[in-house]
Coordinates of C-alpha atoms and ligand atoms in Angstrom, one line a residue:
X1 CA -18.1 9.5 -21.0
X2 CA -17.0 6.0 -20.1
X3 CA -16.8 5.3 -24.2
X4 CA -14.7 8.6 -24.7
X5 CA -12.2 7.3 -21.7
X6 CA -12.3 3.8 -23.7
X7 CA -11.6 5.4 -26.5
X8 CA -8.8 7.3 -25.3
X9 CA -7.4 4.6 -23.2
X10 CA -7.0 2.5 -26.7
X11 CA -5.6 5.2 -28.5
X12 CA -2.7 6.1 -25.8
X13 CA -2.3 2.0 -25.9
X14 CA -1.6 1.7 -29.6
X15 CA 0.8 5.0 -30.2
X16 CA 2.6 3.3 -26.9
X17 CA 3.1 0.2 -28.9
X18 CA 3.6 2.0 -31.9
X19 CA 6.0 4.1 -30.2
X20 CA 7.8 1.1 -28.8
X21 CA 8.2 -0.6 -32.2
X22 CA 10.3 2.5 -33.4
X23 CA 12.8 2.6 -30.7
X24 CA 15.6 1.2 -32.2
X25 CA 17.6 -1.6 -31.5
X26 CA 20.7 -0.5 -29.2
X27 CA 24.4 -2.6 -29.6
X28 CA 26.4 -1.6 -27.5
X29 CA 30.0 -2.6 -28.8
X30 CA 32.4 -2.1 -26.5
X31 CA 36.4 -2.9 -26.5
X32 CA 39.4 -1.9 -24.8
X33 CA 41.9 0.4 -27.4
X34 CA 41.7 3.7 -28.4
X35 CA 39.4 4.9 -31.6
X36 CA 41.9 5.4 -33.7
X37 CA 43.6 2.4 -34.1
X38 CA 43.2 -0.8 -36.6
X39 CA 40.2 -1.9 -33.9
X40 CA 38.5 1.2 -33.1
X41 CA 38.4 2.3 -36.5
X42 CA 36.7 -0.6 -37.8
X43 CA 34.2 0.0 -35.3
X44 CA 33.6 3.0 -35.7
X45 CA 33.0 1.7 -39.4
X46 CA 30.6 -0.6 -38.6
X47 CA 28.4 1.8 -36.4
X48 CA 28.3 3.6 -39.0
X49 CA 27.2 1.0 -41.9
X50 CA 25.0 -0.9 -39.7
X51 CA 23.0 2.7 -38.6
X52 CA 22.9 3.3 -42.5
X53 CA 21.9 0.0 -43.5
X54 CA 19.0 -0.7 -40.7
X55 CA 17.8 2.7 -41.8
X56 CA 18.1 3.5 -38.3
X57 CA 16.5 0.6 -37.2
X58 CA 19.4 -0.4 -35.0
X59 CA 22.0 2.3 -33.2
X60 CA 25.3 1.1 -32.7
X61 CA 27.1 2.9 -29.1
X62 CA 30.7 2.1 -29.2
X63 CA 32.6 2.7 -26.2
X64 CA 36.3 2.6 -26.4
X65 CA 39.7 2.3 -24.4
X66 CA 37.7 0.1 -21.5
X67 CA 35.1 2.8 -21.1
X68 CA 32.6 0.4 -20.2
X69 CA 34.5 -2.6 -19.4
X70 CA 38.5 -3.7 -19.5
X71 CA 39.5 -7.6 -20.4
X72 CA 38.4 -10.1 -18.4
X73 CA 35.1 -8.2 -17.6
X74 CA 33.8 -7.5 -21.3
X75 CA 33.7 -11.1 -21.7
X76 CA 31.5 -11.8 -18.9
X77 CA 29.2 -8.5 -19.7
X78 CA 28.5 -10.0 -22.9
X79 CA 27.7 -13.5 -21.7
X80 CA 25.3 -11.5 -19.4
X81 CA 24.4 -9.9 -22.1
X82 CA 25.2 -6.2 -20.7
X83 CA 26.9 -5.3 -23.9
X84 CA 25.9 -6.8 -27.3
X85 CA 29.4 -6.9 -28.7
X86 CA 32.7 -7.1 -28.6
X87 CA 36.0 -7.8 -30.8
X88 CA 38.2 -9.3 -28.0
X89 CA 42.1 -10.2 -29.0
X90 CA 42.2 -13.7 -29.9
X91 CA 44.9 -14.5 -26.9
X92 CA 41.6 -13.5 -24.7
X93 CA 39.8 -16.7 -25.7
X94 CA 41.9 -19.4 -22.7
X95 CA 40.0 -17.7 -19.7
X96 CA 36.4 -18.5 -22.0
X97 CA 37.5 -22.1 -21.8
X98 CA 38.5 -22.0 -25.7
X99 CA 41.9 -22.2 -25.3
X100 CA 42.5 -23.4 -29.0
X101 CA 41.9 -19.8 -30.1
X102 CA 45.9 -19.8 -28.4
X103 CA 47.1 -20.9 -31.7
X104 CA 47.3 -17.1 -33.2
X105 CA 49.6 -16.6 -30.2
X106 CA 52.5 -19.1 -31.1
X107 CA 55.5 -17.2 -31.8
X108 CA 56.6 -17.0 -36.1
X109 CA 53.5 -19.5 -37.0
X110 CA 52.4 -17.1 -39.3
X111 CA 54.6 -16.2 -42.1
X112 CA 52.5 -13.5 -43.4
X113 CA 48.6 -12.8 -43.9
X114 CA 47.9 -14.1 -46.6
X115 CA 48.7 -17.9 -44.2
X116 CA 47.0 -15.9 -41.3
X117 CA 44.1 -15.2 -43.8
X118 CA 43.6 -18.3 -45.1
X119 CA 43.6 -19.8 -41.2
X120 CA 40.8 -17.2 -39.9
X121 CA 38.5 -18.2 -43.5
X122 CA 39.2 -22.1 -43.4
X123 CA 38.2 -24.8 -40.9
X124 CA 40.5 -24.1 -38.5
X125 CA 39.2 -20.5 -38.4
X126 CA 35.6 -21.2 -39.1
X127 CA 35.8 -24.0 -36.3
X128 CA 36.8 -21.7 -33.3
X129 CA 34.7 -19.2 -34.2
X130 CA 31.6 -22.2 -34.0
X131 CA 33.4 -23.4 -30.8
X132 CA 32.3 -20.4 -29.1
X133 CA 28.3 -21.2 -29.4
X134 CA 28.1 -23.0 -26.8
X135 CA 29.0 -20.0 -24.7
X136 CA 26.4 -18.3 -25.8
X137 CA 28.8 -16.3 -28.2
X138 CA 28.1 -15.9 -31.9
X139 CA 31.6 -15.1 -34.0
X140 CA 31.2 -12.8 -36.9
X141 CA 34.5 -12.1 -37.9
X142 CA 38.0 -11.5 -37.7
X143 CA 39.7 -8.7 -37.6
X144 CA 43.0 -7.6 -38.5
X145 CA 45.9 -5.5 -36.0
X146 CA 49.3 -6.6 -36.2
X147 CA 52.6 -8.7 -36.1
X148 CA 53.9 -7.5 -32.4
X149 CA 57.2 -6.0 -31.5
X150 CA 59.0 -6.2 -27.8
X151 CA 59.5 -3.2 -25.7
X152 CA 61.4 -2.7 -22.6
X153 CA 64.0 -0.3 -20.3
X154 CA 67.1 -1.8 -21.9
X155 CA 68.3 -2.5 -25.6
X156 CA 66.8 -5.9 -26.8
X157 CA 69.0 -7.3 -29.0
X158 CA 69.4 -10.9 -28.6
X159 CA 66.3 -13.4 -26.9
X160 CA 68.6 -14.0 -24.1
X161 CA 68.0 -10.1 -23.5
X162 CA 64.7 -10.3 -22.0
X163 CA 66.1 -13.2 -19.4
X164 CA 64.9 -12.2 -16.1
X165 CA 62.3 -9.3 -16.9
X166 CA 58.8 -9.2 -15.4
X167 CA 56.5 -8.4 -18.8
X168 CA 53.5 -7.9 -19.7
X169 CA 51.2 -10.1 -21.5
X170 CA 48.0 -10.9 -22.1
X171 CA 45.8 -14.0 -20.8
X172 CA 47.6 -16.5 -23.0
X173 CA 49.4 -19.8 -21.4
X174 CA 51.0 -19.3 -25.1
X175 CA 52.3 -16.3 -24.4
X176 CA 53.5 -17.2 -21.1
X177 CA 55.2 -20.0 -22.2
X178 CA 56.8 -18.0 -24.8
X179 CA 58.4 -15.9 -22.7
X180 CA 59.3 -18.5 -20.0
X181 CA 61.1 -19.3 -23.0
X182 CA 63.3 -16.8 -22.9
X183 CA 63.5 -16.7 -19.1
X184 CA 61.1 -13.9 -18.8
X185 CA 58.7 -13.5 -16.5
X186 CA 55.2 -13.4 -17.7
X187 CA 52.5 -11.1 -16.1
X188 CA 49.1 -11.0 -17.3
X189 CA 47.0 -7.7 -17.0
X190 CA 44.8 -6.0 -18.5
X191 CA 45.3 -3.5 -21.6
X192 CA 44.1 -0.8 -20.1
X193 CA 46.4 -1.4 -16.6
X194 CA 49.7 -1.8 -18.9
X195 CA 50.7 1.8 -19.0
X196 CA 50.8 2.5 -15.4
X197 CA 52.4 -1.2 -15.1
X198 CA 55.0 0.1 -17.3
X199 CA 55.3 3.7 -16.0
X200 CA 55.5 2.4 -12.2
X201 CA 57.9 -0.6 -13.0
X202 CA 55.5 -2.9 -11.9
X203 CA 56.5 -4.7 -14.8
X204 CA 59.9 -4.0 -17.5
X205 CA 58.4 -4.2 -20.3
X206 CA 55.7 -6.3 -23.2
X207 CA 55.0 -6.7 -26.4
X208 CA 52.1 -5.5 -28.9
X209 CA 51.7 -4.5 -32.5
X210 CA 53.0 -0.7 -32.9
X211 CA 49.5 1.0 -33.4
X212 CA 48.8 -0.3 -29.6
X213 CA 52.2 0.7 -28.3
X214 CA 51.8 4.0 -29.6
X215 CA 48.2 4.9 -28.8
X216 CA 48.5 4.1 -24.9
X217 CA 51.8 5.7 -25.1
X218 CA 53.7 2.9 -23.9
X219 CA 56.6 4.5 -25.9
X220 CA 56.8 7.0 -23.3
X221 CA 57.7 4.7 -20.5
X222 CA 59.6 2.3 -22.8
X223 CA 63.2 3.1 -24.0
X224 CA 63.9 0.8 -26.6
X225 CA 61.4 -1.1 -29.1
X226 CA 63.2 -4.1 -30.9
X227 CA 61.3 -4.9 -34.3
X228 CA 61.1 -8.7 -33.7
X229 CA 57.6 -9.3 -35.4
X230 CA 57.6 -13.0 -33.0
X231 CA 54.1 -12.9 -33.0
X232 CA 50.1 -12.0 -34.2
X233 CA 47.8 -9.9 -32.5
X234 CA 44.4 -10.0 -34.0
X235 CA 40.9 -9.8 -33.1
X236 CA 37.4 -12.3 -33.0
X237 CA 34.2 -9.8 -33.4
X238 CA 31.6 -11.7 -30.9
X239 CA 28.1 -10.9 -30.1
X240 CA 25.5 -12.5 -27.8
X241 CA 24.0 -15.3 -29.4
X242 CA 20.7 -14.7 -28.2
X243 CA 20.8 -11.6 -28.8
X244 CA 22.0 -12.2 -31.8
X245 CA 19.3 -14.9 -33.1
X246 CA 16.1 -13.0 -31.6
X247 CA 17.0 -10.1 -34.3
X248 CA 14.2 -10.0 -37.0
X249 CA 16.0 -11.5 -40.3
X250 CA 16.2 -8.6 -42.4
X251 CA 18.4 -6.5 -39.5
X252 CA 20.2 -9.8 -39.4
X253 CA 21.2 -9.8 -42.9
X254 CA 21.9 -5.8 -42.5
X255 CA 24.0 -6.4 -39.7
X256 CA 26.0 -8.8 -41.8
X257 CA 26.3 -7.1 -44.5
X258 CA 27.9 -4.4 -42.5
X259 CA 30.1 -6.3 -40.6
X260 CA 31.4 -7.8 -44.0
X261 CA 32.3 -4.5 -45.3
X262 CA 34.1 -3.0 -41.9
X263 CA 36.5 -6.3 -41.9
X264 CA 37.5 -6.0 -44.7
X265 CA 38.1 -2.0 -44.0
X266 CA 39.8 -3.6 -41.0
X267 CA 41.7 -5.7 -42.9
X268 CA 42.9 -2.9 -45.4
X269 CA 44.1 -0.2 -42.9
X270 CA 45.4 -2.4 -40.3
X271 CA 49.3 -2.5 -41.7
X272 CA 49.1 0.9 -42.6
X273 CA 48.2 2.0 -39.1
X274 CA 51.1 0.1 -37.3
X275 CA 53.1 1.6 -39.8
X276 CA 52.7 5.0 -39.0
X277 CA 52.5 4.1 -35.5
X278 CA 55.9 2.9 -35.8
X279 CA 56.8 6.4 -37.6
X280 CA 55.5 8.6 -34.9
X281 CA 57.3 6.6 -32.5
X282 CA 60.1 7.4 -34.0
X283 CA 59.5 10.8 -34.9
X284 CA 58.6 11.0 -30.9
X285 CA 62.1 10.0 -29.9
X286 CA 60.9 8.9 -26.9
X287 CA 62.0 5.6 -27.5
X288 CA 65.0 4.2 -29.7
X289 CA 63.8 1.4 -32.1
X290 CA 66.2 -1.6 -33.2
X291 CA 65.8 -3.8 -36.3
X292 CA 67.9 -7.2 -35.4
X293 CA 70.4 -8.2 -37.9
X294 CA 69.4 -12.1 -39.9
X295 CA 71.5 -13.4 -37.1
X296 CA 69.8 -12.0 -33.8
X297 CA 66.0 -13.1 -35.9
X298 CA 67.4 -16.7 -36.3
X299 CA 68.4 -16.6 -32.5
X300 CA 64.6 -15.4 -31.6
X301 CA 63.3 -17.7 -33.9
X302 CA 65.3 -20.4 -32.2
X303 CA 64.6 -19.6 -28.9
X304 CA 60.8 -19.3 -29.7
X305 CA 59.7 -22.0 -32.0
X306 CA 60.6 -25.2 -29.6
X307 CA 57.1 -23.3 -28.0
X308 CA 55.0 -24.7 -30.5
X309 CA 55.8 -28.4 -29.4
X310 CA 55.2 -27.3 -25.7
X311 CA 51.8 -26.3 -26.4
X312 CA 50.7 -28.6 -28.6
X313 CA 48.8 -30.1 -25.7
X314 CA 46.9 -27.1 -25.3
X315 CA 45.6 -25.8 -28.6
X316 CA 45.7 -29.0 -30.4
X317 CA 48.1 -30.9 -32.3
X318 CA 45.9 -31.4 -35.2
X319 CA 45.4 -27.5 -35.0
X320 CA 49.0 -26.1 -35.5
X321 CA 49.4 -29.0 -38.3
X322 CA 46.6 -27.4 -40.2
X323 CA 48.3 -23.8 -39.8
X324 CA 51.5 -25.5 -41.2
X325 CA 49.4 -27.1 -44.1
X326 CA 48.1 -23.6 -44.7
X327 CA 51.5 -21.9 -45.2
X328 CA 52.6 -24.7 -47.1
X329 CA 50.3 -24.6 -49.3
X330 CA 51.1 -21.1 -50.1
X331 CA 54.9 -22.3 -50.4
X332 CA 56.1 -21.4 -46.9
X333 CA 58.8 -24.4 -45.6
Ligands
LIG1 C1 46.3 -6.3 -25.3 O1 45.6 -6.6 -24.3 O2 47.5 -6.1 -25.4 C2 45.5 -6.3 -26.6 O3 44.6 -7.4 -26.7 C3 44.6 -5.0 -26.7 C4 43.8 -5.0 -28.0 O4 42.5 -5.3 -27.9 O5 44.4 -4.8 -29.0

């Protein structure tokens, strides 16, 4: 009898263990926009290519629109590691202590993406991304949104415009020097607070690429949408590092092979998405959208570029050279 319990007893233990080893690896990837836009798209992607290529092995659960967590709290869930990834907007980096991520904030330092590109696969790129390790934060990749456009409750035609309106930004001393710079004043909340912000007139208005205007239907509450294209919105994909480094190599290498493939899926429908953003904006009348002449962008650029001196303290001289060297190496002046 006592042989048959033994028996029994071992044979329960190992279909436990075996049991066990099949349960598959959970990521939970969460992030603050809606699914379809440039971000949630691509992570949508890479649940799906990661699931494929694990064989299973791994499940991704995505959670969008601050389902799980809004800004400043993803951050720390990840560190805790109660979520295994995120793709945070690069102006989120300051709060982490890594304010030379603040560079992709500067106002008209990127010409176009092919500069941007070459910034995020370079050293400047490659060296945030390491700075971040000893946060416990692995960087995989970047990802792709937008050049941003201003929004508020009166026609923005010229920089001096904006003089004297509360708006919204995120957690960027960048961004709120840039619009001190125009005599703005900045308030930083989170994404997923801006509409009501808006909507309320807790704040007049803010900026962001089109795809995140439109999807959070800030063109509801916002009258007029001025195509100034000042600035980059883009994205770091992080993970827990040690989460990240106690996966057995061969997920590893799955992993990365699927996160190579959804960035540069990211990368491909991220222009097209603020484009038709832009078009249903329009098409929504809600709000009416103004291109400035030559004359009113050299009077933004004007107003905006003396903020690249001012902050050369904070995300590193050396740092916003490079970014110059980039662009003209590409034959930007
Ligand atoms: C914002 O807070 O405006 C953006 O960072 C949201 C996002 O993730 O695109």
């Amino acid at each position: 009898m006592k042989l048959r319990s033994g028996l029994l007893g071992l044979l329960l233990a190992a279909v436990s263990v075996v049991a066990v080893a099949q349960q598959p690896i959970i990521i939970k990837f969460s992030h603050v926009v809606a699914s379809d836009t440039p971000k949630g798209k691509a992570a949508d992607r890479f649940k799906q290519l990661a699931e494929e290529r694990t064989k299973g092995r791994v499940k991704v659960e995505v959670y969008p629109n601050s389902q799980l967590y809004k800004d400043k709290e993803e951050m720390e869930a990840l560190q805790l590691g109660a979520v295994q990834m995120l793709a945070p907007s690069l102006a989120k980096f300051g709060p982490l202590g890594v304010k030379e991520f603040e560079v992709f904030d500067l106002p008209y330092i990127f010409p176009d993406k092919d500069v941007l590109r070459r910034v995020e696969e370079g050293p400047v790129g490659l060296g945030l991304l390491k700075k971040l390790e000893g946060r416990g934060i692995k960087g995989l990749a970047y990802w792709d949104n937008g050049f941003k456009v201003m929004s508020a409750n009166k026609p923005l035609k010229k920089p001096e415009d904006v003089k004297g309106l509360k708006m919204r930004i995120q957690s960027s001393k960048v961004l709120e020097a840039q619009m001190r710079a125009l005599g703005a004043i900045p308030q930083v909340l989170a994404f997923s607070e801006t509409y009501q912000a808006l909507q309320t007139g807790v704040v007049d208005g803010t900026e962001n690429p089109p795809s995140n205007l439109y999807t959070q239907k800030m063109h509801e509450v916002q009258k007029y949408i001025t195509v100034t294209n000042h600035g980059y919105l883009g994205y770091a994909v992080i993970v827990n590092k040690k989460f990240w480094e106690s996966l057995p190599a061969d997920i590893r290498d799955a992993l990365e092979s699927a996160m190579k493939d959804a960035t540069r899926y990211a990368n491909v429908i991220a222009l097209q998405e603020n484009e038709q953003a832009m078009e249903k904006i329009k098409a929504s009348g809600k709000s009416e959208i103004y291109v400035p002449t030559d004359a009113e962008k050299a009077a933004w650029r004007k107003a905006l570029l003396p903020v690249h001196k001012e902050m050369e303290d904070r995300v590193g001289k050396e740092t916003i050279q490079a970014v110059y060297k980039e662009a003209a190496a590409l034959g930007h002046k």
